[in-house]
Structures are given as C-alpha cells and as structure tokens.
Short mmCIF file of C-alpha atoms and ligand atoms in Angstrom, two decimals:
data_model
loop_
_atom_site.label_atom_id
_atom_site.label_comp_id
_atom_site.label_asym_id
_atom_site.label_seq_id
_atom_site.Cartn_x
_atom_site.Cartn_y
_atom_site.Cartn_z
CA MET W 562 -14.37 -26.88 0.39
CA ARG W 563 -15.56 -23.92 2.48
CA ASN W 564 -17.99 -21.14 1.88
CA MET W 565 -16.01 -18.53 3.11
CA VAL W 566 -12.43 -18.00 4.65
CA ILE W 567 -11.65 -14.76 6.58
CA ILE W 568 -8.27 -13.70 6.83
CA GLY W 569 -7.55 -11.59 9.94
CA SER W 570 -9.32 -11.25 13.34
CA GLY W 571 -9.58 -7.57 14.11
CA PRO W 572 -13.04 -5.95 14.19
CA ALA W 573 -13.59 -6.34 10.35
CA GLY W 574 -12.68 -9.85 10.36
CA LEU W 575 -14.59 -10.80 13.38
CA THR W 576 -17.71 -8.86 12.55
CA ALA W 577 -17.79 -10.56 8.97
CA ALA W 578 -17.53 -13.84 11.02
CA VAL W 579 -20.60 -13.03 13.00
CA TYR W 580 -22.55 -11.94 10.28
CA ALA W 581 -21.41 -14.92 7.96
CA ALA W 582 -22.02 -17.46 10.83
CA ARG W 583 -25.64 -16.18 11.45
CA ALA W 584 -26.02 -16.67 7.73
CA ASN W 585 -25.16 -20.29 7.95
CA LEU W 586 -21.92 -20.01 5.90
CA GLN W 587 -19.98 -21.79 8.52
CA PRO W 588 -16.89 -19.29 7.91
CA LEU W 589 -13.45 -20.27 8.72
CA LEU W 590 -11.18 -17.48 10.16
CA ILE W 591 -7.60 -17.61 10.31
CA GLU W 592 -6.72 -15.17 12.97
CA GLY W 593 -2.97 -13.97 11.90
CA LYS W 594 -0.11 -13.21 14.06
CA GLU W 595 -1.78 -10.56 16.13
CA PRO W 596 -5.00 -12.18 16.90
CA GLY W 597 -7.75 -9.50 17.74
CA GLY W 598 -5.64 -7.15 15.68
CA GLN W 599 -4.60 -3.69 16.78
CA LEU W 600 -7.22 -3.02 19.37
CA THR W 601 -5.37 -5.56 21.50
CA LEU W 602 -2.48 -3.29 21.54
CA THR W 603 -4.70 -0.56 23.07
CA THR W 604 -5.95 0.34 26.57
CA LEU W 605 -9.58 2.01 26.94
CA VAL W 606 -11.41 2.33 23.78
CA GLU W 607 -13.92 5.23 24.25
CA ASN W 608 -15.51 5.77 21.05
CA TYR W 609 -17.10 2.32 20.08
CA PRO W 610 -20.73 2.94 20.39
CA GLY W 611 -22.40 1.06 23.18
CA PHE W 612 -19.97 1.14 25.78
CA ALA W 613 -20.82 4.46 27.67
CA ASP W 614 -17.73 3.89 30.07
CA GLY W 615 -15.51 2.73 27.30
CA ILE W 616 -14.05 -0.81 27.09
CA MET W 617 -10.69 -2.00 27.05
CA GLY W 618 -9.38 -2.98 23.68
CA PRO W 619 -8.61 -6.58 24.43
CA ASP W 620 -11.74 -7.06 26.12
CA LEU W 621 -13.75 -5.78 23.08
CA MET W 622 -12.00 -8.19 20.89
CA ASP W 623 -12.51 -11.08 23.17
CA ALA W 624 -16.23 -10.40 23.09
CA MET W 625 -16.13 -10.26 19.42
CA ARG W 626 -14.41 -13.42 19.15
CA LYS W 627 -17.03 -15.36 21.60
CA GLN W 628 -19.81 -13.80 19.77
CA ALA W 629 -18.47 -15.25 16.41
CA GLN W 630 -17.94 -18.56 18.06
CA ARG W 631 -21.36 -18.62 19.32
CA PHE W 632 -22.95 -18.79 15.90
CA GLY W 633 -20.67 -21.49 14.62
CA ALA W 634 -17.56 -19.61 13.18
CA GLU W 635 -14.38 -21.52 13.42
CA LEU W 636 -11.50 -19.55 14.40
CA VAL W 637 -7.87 -21.13 13.82
CA ASN W 638 -4.94 -19.58 15.78
CA SER W 639 -2.71 -19.65 12.58
CA HIS W 640 -1.16 -17.28 9.82
CA VAL W 641 -1.96 -17.35 6.16
CA HIS W 642 1.50 -17.35 4.20
CA ALA W 643 -0.07 -17.67 0.67
CA VAL W 644 -3.19 -17.45 -1.28
CA LYS W 645 -4.14 -18.42 -4.81
CA LEU W 646 -6.91 -15.94 -6.01
CA LYS W 647 -6.56 -16.31 -9.86
CA GLU W 648 -8.50 -19.40 -10.17
CA HIS W 649 -11.81 -20.50 -8.50
CA PRO W 650 -12.43 -22.10 -5.99
CA PHE W 651 -9.59 -19.98 -4.13
CA ARG W 652 -6.99 -21.72 -2.24
CA VAL W 653 -5.56 -20.25 1.19
CA TYR W 654 -2.47 -21.71 2.74
CA TYR W 655 -1.83 -21.30 6.61
CA GLY W 656 0.49 -23.33 8.73
CA ASP W 657 1.11 -26.50 6.82
CA GLN W 658 -2.56 -26.46 5.63
CA GLU W 659 -4.20 -25.83 2.39
CA VAL W 660 -8.25 -24.78 2.33
CA GLN W 661 -10.17 -24.29 -0.66
CA THR W 662 -13.11 -21.74 -0.56
CA LYS W 663 -15.59 -20.17 -2.71
CA THR W 664 -15.30 -16.86 -1.12
CA VAL W 665 -12.37 -14.90 0.65
CA VAL W 666 -12.91 -11.85 2.93
CA ILE W 667 -9.59 -10.21 3.60
CA SER W 668 -9.21 -8.30 6.75
CA THR W 669 -5.53 -8.32 7.45
CA GLY W 670 -5.31 -4.88 8.61
CA SER W 671 -2.21 -2.67 8.80
CA SER W 672 0.73 -2.33 10.87
CA ALA W 673 3.02 0.41 12.06
CA LYS W 674 5.60 2.02 9.76
CA LEU W 675 9.18 2.29 10.62
CA ILE W 676 11.75 5.04 9.82
CA GLY W 677 14.00 2.52 7.83
CA LEU W 678 17.15 2.58 10.00
CA GLU W 679 19.48 -0.38 10.48
CA THR W 680 19.73 0.63 14.32
CA GLU W 681 16.08 1.01 14.78
CA LEU W 682 15.53 -2.56 13.49
CA GLN W 683 18.43 -3.94 15.82
CA LEU W 684 17.11 -2.25 18.98
CA MET W 685 13.44 -3.28 18.19
CA GLY W 686 12.16 -4.44 21.63
CA HIS W 687 15.41 -3.07 23.26
CA GLY W 688 14.31 0.42 23.52
CA VAL W 689 12.64 0.90 20.21
CA SER W 690 9.02 0.37 20.01
CA THR W 691 5.90 1.05 17.85
CA CYS W 692 3.19 0.75 20.82
CA ALA W 693 3.33 3.05 23.61
CA THR W 694 0.47 1.22 25.42
CA CYS W 695 2.31 -2.04 25.23
CA ASP W 696 5.68 -0.60 26.07
CA GLY W 697 5.32 2.41 28.09
CA PHE W 698 5.35 0.86 31.36
CA PHE W 699 8.99 -0.12 31.17
CA TYR W 700 9.94 3.75 30.92
CA ARG W 701 8.72 4.84 34.40
CA GLY W 702 11.37 7.67 35.58
CA LYS W 703 13.06 7.54 32.03
CA GLU W 704 13.58 9.89 29.12
CA ILE W 705 11.73 9.06 25.90
CA ALA W 706 11.62 10.39 22.21
CA VAL W 707 8.51 9.82 19.95
CA VAL W 708 8.92 10.39 16.14
CA GLY W 709 6.11 11.73 14.08
CA GLY W 710 3.89 14.68 13.93
CA GLY W 711 0.40 12.91 13.38
CA ASP W 712 -2.54 12.02 15.94
CA SER W 713 -0.54 8.86 16.74
CA ALA W 714 2.58 10.75 17.84
CA MET W 715 0.41 13.21 19.84
CA GLU W 716 -1.47 10.26 21.52
CA GLU W 717 1.68 8.30 22.23
CA ALA W 718 3.41 11.29 23.65
CA THR W 719 0.69 12.33 25.80
CA PHE W 720 0.15 8.62 27.12
CA LEU W 721 4.01 8.20 27.61
CA THR W 722 3.99 11.20 30.22
CA LYS W 723 2.40 9.11 32.55
CA PHE W 724 5.68 7.12 32.81
CA ALA W 725 8.44 9.15 31.49
CA THR W 726 10.02 12.32 33.06
CA ASN W 727 10.37 13.97 29.84
CA VAL W 728 8.91 13.17 26.20
CA SER W 729 10.83 14.76 23.14
CA VAL W 730 8.56 14.74 20.02
CA ILE W 731 10.74 14.74 16.83
CA HIS W 732 9.00 15.84 13.72
CA ARG W 733 10.46 16.08 10.27
CA ARG W 734 8.57 19.46 9.22
CA ASP W 735 7.83 22.56 11.22
CA VAL W 736 4.04 21.94 11.17
CA LEU W 737 2.26 19.06 12.97
CA ARG W 738 0.01 16.97 10.88
CA ALA W 739 -2.21 16.04 14.03
CA SER W 740 -5.69 17.38 14.69
CA LYS W 741 -5.79 20.65 16.61
CA ILE W 742 -7.28 19.04 19.80
CA MET W 743 -4.61 16.64 19.93
CA GLN W 744 -1.82 19.05 19.43
CA ASP W 745 -3.18 21.32 22.23
CA ARG W 746 -3.43 18.51 24.47
CA ALA W 747 0.28 17.72 23.80
CA MET W 748 1.55 21.21 23.92
CA LYS W 749 -0.17 21.93 27.18
CA ASN W 750 1.72 19.05 28.81
CA PRO W 751 4.82 20.16 30.59
CA LYS W 752 6.52 16.94 29.99
CA ILE W 753 6.43 17.05 26.46
CA HIS W 754 8.92 19.16 24.45
CA PHE W 755 8.80 19.47 20.47
CA THR W 756 11.91 19.25 18.02
CA TYR W 757 10.88 20.56 14.54
CA ASN W 758 12.63 20.03 11.15
CA THR W 759 14.41 16.95 12.62
CA VAL W 760 15.00 13.49 11.54
CA VAL W 761 16.81 10.47 13.54
CA GLU W 762 19.67 9.31 11.69
CA GLU W 763 20.88 6.64 14.17
CA VAL W 764 19.58 4.95 17.13
CA LEU W 765 22.52 4.55 19.75
CA GLY W 766 23.01 1.69 22.15
CA THR W 767 23.27 -1.96 22.04
CA LYS W 768 20.83 -4.84 22.84
CA GLN W 769 22.72 -5.18 26.17
CA THR W 770 22.60 -1.58 27.10
CA GLY W 771 19.17 -0.71 25.33
CA VAL W 772 18.65 2.64 23.73
CA THR W 773 21.09 5.07 25.07
CA GLY W 774 20.38 8.04 22.66
CA LEU W 775 19.68 9.43 19.14
CA LYS W 776 21.63 10.75 16.66
CA LEU W 777 19.77 13.61 15.01
CA ARG W 778 19.98 15.86 12.07
CA ASN W 779 18.21 19.19 11.35
CA VAL W 780 16.98 19.17 7.87
CA ARG W 781 17.38 22.71 7.24
CA SER W 782 20.80 23.69 8.82
CA ARG W 783 21.98 19.94 8.33
CA ASP W 784 23.46 20.12 11.65
CA LEU W 785 24.02 16.81 13.55
CA SER W 786 23.29 16.63 17.31
CA GLU W 787 22.92 13.77 19.93
CA LEU W 788 19.87 13.40 22.26
CA ARG W 789 20.12 11.27 25.55
CA VAL W 790 17.08 9.20 25.64
CA ASP W 791 16.40 5.52 27.11
CA GLY W 792 13.47 4.96 24.67
CA LEU W 793 12.41 5.56 21.04
CA PHE W 794 8.67 5.30 20.23
CA VAL W 795 8.01 5.17 16.34
CA ALA W 796 4.45 6.67 15.53
CA ILE W 797 4.74 7.71 11.85
CA GLY W 798 1.71 5.82 10.47
CA HIS W 799 0.67 2.38 9.28
CA ASN W 800 1.31 0.02 6.24
CA PRO W 801 -1.52 -2.22 5.16
CA ASN W 802 -0.81 -5.82 5.33
CA THR W 803 -1.03 -6.75 1.82
CA GLU W 804 2.17 -8.61 1.04
CA ILE W 805 0.69 -11.88 0.19
CA PHE W 806 -1.90 -10.40 -2.21
CA LYS W 807 0.61 -8.51 -4.50
CA GLY W 808 0.45 -9.40 -7.97
CA GLN W 809 -3.12 -11.33 -7.49
CA ILE W 810 -5.53 -8.38 -6.75
CA ASP W 811 -5.61 -4.59 -7.43
CA LEU W 812 -3.72 -2.36 -4.82
CA ASP W 813 -3.49 1.29 -4.82
CA GLU W 814 -0.22 3.16 -5.12
CA ARG W 815 0.26 2.95 -1.23
CA GLY W 816 -0.55 -0.79 -1.20
CA TYR W 817 -4.21 -0.72 0.17
CA ILE W 818 -6.63 -3.03 -1.46
CA LYS W 819 -8.87 -1.24 -3.83
CA THR W 820 -12.61 -1.97 -3.28
CA GLN W 821 -15.31 -0.53 -5.46
CA PRO W 822 -17.18 2.44 -4.38
CA ASP W 823 -19.85 1.73 -1.72
CA SER W 824 -18.87 -1.78 -1.61
CA THR W 825 -16.06 -4.27 -0.24
CA ARG W 826 -15.89 -5.90 -3.72
CA THR W 827 -12.31 -6.11 -5.09
CA ASN W 828 -11.62 -6.69 -8.81
CA ILE W 829 -11.81 -10.49 -8.16
CA PRO W 830 -15.30 -11.61 -8.01
CA GLY W 831 -15.82 -13.55 -4.81
CA VAL W 832 -12.95 -11.70 -2.91
CA PHE W 833 -14.02 -9.22 -0.55
CA ALA W 834 -11.76 -6.54 1.51
CA CYS W 835 -12.60 -4.88 4.61
CA GLY W 836 -11.14 -2.80 7.44
CA ASP W 837 -7.92 -0.99 7.45
CA VAL W 838 -6.50 -3.11 4.57
CA GLN W 839 -8.68 -1.26 2.29
CA ASP W 840 -9.16 2.02 4.46
CA PRO W 841 -6.20 4.56 4.58
CA VAL W 842 -8.82 7.31 5.65
CA PHE W 843 -11.10 6.50 8.66
CA ARG W 844 -9.11 3.32 10.52
CA GLN W 845 -11.44 3.23 13.06
CA ALA W 846 -12.81 0.08 14.79
CA ILE W 847 -16.35 0.86 14.24
CA THR W 848 -15.75 1.73 10.54
CA ALA W 849 -13.71 -1.75 10.23
CA ALA W 850 -16.56 -3.47 12.03
CA GLY W 851 -19.28 -1.83 9.54
CA SER W 852 -17.07 -2.69 6.59
CA GLY W 853 -16.90 -6.44 7.87
CA CYS W 854 -20.67 -6.71 7.90
CA MET W 855 -20.81 -5.39 4.48
CA ALA W 856 -18.13 -8.04 3.37
CA ALA W 857 -19.98 -10.77 4.75
CA MET W 858 -23.45 -9.54 3.23
CA GLU W 859 -21.93 -8.96 -0.16
CA ALA W 860 -20.19 -12.65 0.01
CA GLU W 861 -23.59 -14.20 0.89
CA ARG W 862 -25.42 -12.52 -1.81
CA TRP W 863 -22.45 -13.47 -4.32
CA LEU W 864 -22.72 -17.03 -3.11
CA GLU W 865 -26.47 -16.99 -3.72
CA HIS W 866 -26.11 -15.83 -7.19
P1 NAP F 110 -0.44 10.11 9.88
O1 NAP F 110 -1.37 11.03 10.15
O2 NAP F 110 -0.13 9.73 8.54
O3 NAP F 110 1.11 10.86 10.44
C1 NAP F 110 2.19 10.25 10.33
C2 NAP F 110 3.32 11.41 10.71
O4 NAP F 110 4.51 10.85 10.66
C3 NAP F 110 3.56 12.62 9.98
O5 NAP F 110 3.54 13.58 10.87
C4 NAP F 110 4.62 12.40 8.85
O6 NAP F 110 5.16 13.55 8.70
C5 NAP F 110 5.38 11.33 9.83
N1 NAP F 110 6.33 10.61 9.17
C6 NAP F 110 5.78 9.63 8.19
N2 NAP F 110 6.85 8.97 7.66
C7 NAP F 110 8.14 9.34 8.21
C8 NAP F 110 9.22 9.08 8.30
N3 NAP F 110 9.76 8.30 7.51
N4 NAP F 110 10.21 9.68 9.00
C9 NAP F 110 9.57 10.73 9.93
N5 NAP F 110 8.65 11.17 10.18
C10 NAP F 110 7.40 10.52 9.31
O7 NAP F 110 -0.50 8.88 10.63
P2 NAP F 110 -1.15 8.73 12.42
O8 NAP F 110 -0.68 9.68 13.32
O9 NAP F 110 -0.85 7.18 12.70
O10 NAP F 110 -2.58 8.75 12.09
C11 NAP F 110 -3.16 8.03 11.11
C12 NAP F 110 -4.83 8.12 11.13
O11 NAP F 110 -5.18 7.72 12.33
C13 NAP F 110 -5.05 9.81 11.03
O12 NAP F 110 -6.27 9.65 10.27
C14 NAP F 110 -5.53 10.05 12.30
O13 NAP F 110 -6.43 11.12 12.51
C15 NAP F 110 -6.01 8.63 13.00
N6 NAP F 110 -5.70 8.72 14.32
C16 NAP F 110 -6.47 9.31 15.20
C17 NAP F 110 -6.37 9.27 16.84
C18 NAP F 110 -7.51 9.77 17.55
O14 NAP F 110 -8.20 10.42 17.20
N7 NAP F 110 -7.48 9.42 18.91
C19 NAP F 110 -5.14 8.61 17.20
C20 NAP F 110 -4.30 8.13 16.14
C21 NAP F 110 -4.45 8.15 14.83
P3 NAP F 110 4.63 14.65 7.69
O15 NAP F 110 3.52 15.34 8.60
O16 NAP F 110 5.72 15.37 7.48
O17 NAP F 110 3.94 13.84 6.77
#
C-alpha cells in the first residue's frame, strides 16, 4: 500500500515527487513512455526562473529527477496502462504490476495533435514529424512544410530555417493564431513562406522514399495543388493524455481533467491532477511545476485528514 502514486514525469510529476518525498510520503512515480515529458524534446529553455543563461530541457528534467530521488521518491521506468479510481484504495496498473495507493497524482501531460490523415500516420518518422527540435537536424539543405498557425507552428518554422533551405507554413485560415511577436519573427525570416486558407489532403511518398510532397487544397477555391517538400512538421496543438481515465474521472469537453478552482483536486477525493493534463491555458514548465507542488501539498493534507 502506497501513500501516493504519481503518474507521469514532466515538471508537474517530478515537482510533486520532490514535495511528497520531503514530506516523508515515499511516493512512487511511474515515468511513462516519455520520461521527463515534453521538455526532453526541446533544446534551450530560457524562461524557467533561476537559470539566467537558460538550461537545456533534458538537463532541467534530469536535475528534477535527481532532486526527487535524493529525498526518497521511487521512480519506475514503466507505463501505466490502467487505473481503478472508483474504489479506495485506488489501484494503478503498470507493466505486469499492480499497486494499491491512498492517493493518486495525475501528471500525464499532453501529446501533439495530428491532422488525421492515413498517409500522415504511414509516414510518421519517415518525413512526417511533430517535433522540430528532435528531427530538424535531418533536413539540412532540404525543403520543409509546417502545418499550423499558432505559436508552436511559428516557433517550429523559425527553428527549422537553421537547417532547411525553405519552410512553407500552411495554415487553414487567412489569419494566424500566433502571438504578434512570434508572427513577426517568422514573417521577417526570408526562408519562411506562408500559404493561407489551405489544408493538407495527402502526404506523398513512401517509407522507402520518405516524404516527397503534399497534396494541398485551398479551402476557399477548393483547388488542389502539389507542393514538393522533403518533410512535414505538424504543429497544430496538443491533446491531453487522459485515455486511461475516461469514464472514471470528470473531463472537460476537450478531454482535460477538471480540477476545482485554485486547487488540483479532481471530482474524486484523493485524486489530484497537475500540469498540462489539466491546463489548456498556460502549458508552461513553471506553471506545471507550480501545480505539481500544489498537488503534493493537497494530497498530504488530504492524507492527514
Ligand atoms: P494553438 O494555439 O492551439 O494553435 C494550433 C494551430 O493549429 C491553430 O492555428 C489552428 O488553426 C491549427 N490547427 C488545429 N487543428 C488543425 C487541423 N486539424 N488542421 C490544420 N490546422 C489545425 O496551439 P499551439 O501553437 O501548440 O500553442 C498552444 C499554446 O502554447 C498557446 O497558448 C501558445 O501561446 C503556447 N506556446 C507558446 C510558445 C512560446 O511562447 N514560445 C511556443 C509554443 C506554444 P486555427 O487558428 O484555425 O484554429
């Protein structure tokens, strides 16, 4: 029987682990498929307070992991595939293990959204990517398309110009959603070109050739065209990782876990949610870490009562 099981190892989960471990709760943290979470897919993090010159995302997560372990948190490199939250003690299933616990902290984060094309899935990892910082390096001297009109798309497009000769941003409307500063930066970059009112209908190529182009449709004229590119980066937002909690805990219409105002409490007493899995608004490492701290403190108080 555990006092606390933490599901997920991004800034939210690891901060919860630091606080819970320092409160002598000996938490068990199950890291998930992407240990360290989305920050391990980024390079320099410049806005995490305390690092005047910035810190590399993977290094920041490594430091958080060591900090949690120093105080006695137990980290397991496994993936939770089921939970039972309707009876107490709760049950959490990972690998071939089952653990019972008095409290659960959910910090499973979110994952990149896909356009939903068959050819996008087929060519994922063969020219289709959701992470410029992971895969940009493979596109030195090549032509790339980025789908999306938000800050992520602007950021990825700008980053990719370090490698690519040309980056086409394809956006489904005629107005970008991105913040003014990110738009300006992308628009000033001579390697970035914008195609508006346009969607990708098909990704062309095979696993052998990689991506060779895109079939595009102008949503106003309905005209079809082809764009020759070597890679497609999908940057259209994220989905919360809440599949295993469906039907057991209250989610909002987009699938994010509902937490009570100014709290990480969910509708189930003893279950707390923190980080991107319950935050469609801020989605920052520092806000995730802050809510991880809240979850651990609220769980500790709940256990005391
Ligand atoms: P987002 O703001 O939700 O933007 C998603 C973009 O993708 C929108 O332009 C949307 O089009 C488009 N889109 C969505 N589904 C699509 C589909 N099926 N096909 C084609 N296009 C589709 O997501 P985000 O850019 O990932 O940003 C999320 C949050 O993180 C924001 O709050 C953002 O400010 C923040 N962020 C900040 C930074 C930074 O400051 N450095 C970097 C990245 C993200 P519509 O515009 O038509 O809806």
